[in-house]
mmCIF file of C-alpha atoms in Angstrom:
data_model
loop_
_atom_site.group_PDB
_atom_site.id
_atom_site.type_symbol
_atom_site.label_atom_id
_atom_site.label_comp_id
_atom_site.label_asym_id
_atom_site.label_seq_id
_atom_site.Cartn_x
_atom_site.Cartn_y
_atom_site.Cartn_z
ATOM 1 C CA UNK R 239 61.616 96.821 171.599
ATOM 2 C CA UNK R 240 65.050 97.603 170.634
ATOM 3 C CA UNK R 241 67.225 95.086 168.902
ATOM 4 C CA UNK R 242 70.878 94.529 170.204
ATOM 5 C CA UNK R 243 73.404 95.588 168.007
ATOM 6 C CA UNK R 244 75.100 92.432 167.516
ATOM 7 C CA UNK R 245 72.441 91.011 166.133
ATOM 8 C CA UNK R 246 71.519 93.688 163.736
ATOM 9 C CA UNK R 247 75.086 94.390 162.235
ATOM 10 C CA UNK R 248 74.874 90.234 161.670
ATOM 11 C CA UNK R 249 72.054 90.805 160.084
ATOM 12 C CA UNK R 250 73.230 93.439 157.861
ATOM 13 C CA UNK R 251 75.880 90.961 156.887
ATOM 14 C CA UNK R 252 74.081 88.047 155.908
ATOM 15 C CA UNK R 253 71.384 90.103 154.101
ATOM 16 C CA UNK R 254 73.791 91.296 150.577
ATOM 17 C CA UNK R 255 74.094 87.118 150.371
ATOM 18 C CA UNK R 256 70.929 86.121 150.774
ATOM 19 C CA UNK R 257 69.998 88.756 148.340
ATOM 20 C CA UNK R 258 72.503 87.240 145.871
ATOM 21 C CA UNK R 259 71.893 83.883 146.341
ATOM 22 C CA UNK R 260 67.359 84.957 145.861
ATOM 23 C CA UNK R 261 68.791 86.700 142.676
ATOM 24 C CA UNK R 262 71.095 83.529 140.936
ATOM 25 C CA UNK R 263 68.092 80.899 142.018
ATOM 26 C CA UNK R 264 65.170 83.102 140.881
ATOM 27 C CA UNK R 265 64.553 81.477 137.150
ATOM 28 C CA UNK R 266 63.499 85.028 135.479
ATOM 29 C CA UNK R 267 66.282 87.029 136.993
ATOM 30 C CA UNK R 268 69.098 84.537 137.101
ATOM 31 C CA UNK R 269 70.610 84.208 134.148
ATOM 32 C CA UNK R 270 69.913 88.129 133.668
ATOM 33 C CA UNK R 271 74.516 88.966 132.814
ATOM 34 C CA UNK R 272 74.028 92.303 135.055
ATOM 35 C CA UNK R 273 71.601 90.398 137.451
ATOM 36 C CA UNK R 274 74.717 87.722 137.530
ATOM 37 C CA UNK R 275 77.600 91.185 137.527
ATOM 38 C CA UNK R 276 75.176 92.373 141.045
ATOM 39 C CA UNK R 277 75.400 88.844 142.191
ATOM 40 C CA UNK R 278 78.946 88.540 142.138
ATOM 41 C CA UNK R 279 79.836 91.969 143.924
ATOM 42 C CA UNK R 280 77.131 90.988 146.348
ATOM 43 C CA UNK R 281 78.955 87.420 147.060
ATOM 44 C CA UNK R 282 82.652 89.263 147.574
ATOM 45 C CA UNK R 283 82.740 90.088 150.612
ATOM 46 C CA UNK R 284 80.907 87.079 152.121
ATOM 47 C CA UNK R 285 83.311 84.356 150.426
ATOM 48 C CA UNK R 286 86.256 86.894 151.620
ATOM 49 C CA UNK R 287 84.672 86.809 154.804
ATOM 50 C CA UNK R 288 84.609 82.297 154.524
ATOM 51 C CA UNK R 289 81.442 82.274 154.324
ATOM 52 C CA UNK R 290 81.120 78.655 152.348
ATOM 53 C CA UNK R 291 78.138 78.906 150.520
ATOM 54 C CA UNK R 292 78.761 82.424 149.432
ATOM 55 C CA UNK R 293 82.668 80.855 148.382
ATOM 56 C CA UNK R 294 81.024 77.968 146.528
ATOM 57 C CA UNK R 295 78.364 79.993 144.487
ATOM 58 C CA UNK R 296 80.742 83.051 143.417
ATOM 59 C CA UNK R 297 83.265 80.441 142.445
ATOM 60 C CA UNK R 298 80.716 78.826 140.007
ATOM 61 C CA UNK R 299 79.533 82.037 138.786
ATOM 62 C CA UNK R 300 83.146 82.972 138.209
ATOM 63 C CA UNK R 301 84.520 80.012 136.727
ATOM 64 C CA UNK R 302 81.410 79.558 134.135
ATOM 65 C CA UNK R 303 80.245 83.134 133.324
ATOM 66 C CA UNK R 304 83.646 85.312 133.021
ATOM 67 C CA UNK R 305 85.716 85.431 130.291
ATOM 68 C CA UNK R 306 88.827 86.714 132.376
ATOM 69 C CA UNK R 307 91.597 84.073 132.644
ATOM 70 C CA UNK R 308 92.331 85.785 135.987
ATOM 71 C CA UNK R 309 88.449 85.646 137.251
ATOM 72 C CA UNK R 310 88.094 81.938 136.316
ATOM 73 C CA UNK R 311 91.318 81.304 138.487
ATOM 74 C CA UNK R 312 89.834 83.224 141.345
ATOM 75 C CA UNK R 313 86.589 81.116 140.513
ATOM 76 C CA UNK R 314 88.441 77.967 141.199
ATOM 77 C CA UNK R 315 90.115 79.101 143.953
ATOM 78 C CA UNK R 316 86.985 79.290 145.745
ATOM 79 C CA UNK R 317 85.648 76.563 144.665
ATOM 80 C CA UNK R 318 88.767 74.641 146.363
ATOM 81 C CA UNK R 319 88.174 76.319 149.735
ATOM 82 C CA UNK R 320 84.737 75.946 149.689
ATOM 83 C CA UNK R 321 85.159 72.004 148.728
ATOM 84 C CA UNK R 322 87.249 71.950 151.660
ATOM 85 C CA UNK R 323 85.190 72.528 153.792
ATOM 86 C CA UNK R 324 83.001 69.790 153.025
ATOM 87 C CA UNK R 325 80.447 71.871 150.475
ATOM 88 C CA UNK R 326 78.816 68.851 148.293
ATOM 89 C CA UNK R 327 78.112 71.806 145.446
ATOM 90 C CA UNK R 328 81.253 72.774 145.251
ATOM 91 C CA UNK R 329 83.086 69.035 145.496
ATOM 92 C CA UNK R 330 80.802 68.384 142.261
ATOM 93 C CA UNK R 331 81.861 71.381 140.333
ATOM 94 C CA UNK R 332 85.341 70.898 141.099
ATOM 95 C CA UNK R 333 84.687 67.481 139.989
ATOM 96 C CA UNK R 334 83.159 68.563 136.682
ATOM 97 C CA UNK R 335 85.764 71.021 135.785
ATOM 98 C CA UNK R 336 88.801 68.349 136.078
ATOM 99 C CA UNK R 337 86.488 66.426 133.633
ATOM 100 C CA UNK R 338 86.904 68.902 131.248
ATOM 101 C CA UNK R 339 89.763 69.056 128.400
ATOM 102 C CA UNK R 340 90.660 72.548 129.317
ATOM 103 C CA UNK R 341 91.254 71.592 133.151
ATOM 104 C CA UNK R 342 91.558 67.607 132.523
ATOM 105 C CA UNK R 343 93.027 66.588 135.756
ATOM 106 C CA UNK R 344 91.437 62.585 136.468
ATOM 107 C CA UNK R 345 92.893 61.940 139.751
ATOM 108 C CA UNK R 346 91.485 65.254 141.083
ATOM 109 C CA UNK R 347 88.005 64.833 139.069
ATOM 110 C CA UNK R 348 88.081 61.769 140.906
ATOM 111 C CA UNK R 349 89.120 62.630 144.165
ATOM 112 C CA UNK R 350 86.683 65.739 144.575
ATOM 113 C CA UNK R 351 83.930 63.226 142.952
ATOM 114 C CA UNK R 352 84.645 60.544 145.157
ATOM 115 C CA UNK R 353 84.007 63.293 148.021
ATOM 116 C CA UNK R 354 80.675 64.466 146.622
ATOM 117 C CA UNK R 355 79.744 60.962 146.754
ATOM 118 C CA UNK R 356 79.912 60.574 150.155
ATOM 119 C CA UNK R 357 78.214 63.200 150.874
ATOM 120 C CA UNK R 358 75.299 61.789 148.915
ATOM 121 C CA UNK R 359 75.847 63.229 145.286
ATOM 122 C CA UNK R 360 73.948 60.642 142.794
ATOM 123 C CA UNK R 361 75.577 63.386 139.684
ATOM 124 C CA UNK R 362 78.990 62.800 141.752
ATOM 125 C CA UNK R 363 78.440 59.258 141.621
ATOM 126 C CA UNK R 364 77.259 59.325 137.705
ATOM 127 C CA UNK R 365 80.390 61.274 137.012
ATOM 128 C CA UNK R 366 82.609 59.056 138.961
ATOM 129 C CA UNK R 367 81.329 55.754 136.971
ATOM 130 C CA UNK R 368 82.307 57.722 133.368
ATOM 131 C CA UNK R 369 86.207 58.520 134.492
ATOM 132 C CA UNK R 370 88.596 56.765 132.829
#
């Protein structure tokens, strides 16, 4: 049985994300800084590509585990498009990083909080309740 091309080249592409996302969720590998370096070159292309997730867990993994001014902008960039488009992860983090004094920006905590809460975020709706 040969498999149409389409559908193999698809596959091809989806596979370096999955691989990334198995290797940031797997609890002995994760936090691994060259497991997180693989990750991240793994999730380029994908969140280049708009792939949501693959925006919304590179931006995390750029915005908390690089010390590059530039990377962390890039981080938050992604985290913005991926928010966007309606990713709950990514509305929180956005959310969380307003919060903090470096980034303290309420009415956007609030507004990207606000939007994790509707889609069902109890954290979202924790954070929401602390804001100013």
């Amino acid at each position: 049985m040969r498999i149409p091309t389409s559908v193999s080249v698809q596959a091809s592409r989806r596979l370096p994300m999955h691989m990334a996302l198995w290797l940031l969720d797997n609890r002995s590998l994760g936090q691994a800084r060259g497991v997180k370096r693989l990750a991240g070159r793994l999730l380029k292309q994908p969140a280049l590509d708009g792939v949501v997730v693959a925006q919304s867990r590179l931006g995390r993994l750029l915005c908390h585990d690089c010390d590059s001014q530039r990377d962390r902008r890039i981080g938050l960039e992604l985290l913005r498009q991926a928010a966007r488009a309606g990713d709950c992860q990514a509305q929180l983090e956005l959310g969380r990083l307003y919060c903090q004094p470096k980034q303290r920006e309420p009415a956007l905590a609030r507004h990207w909080l606000e939007q994790a809460v509707s889609r069902g975020s109890d954290e979202a709706r924790t954070l929401l309740r602390e804001l100013p």
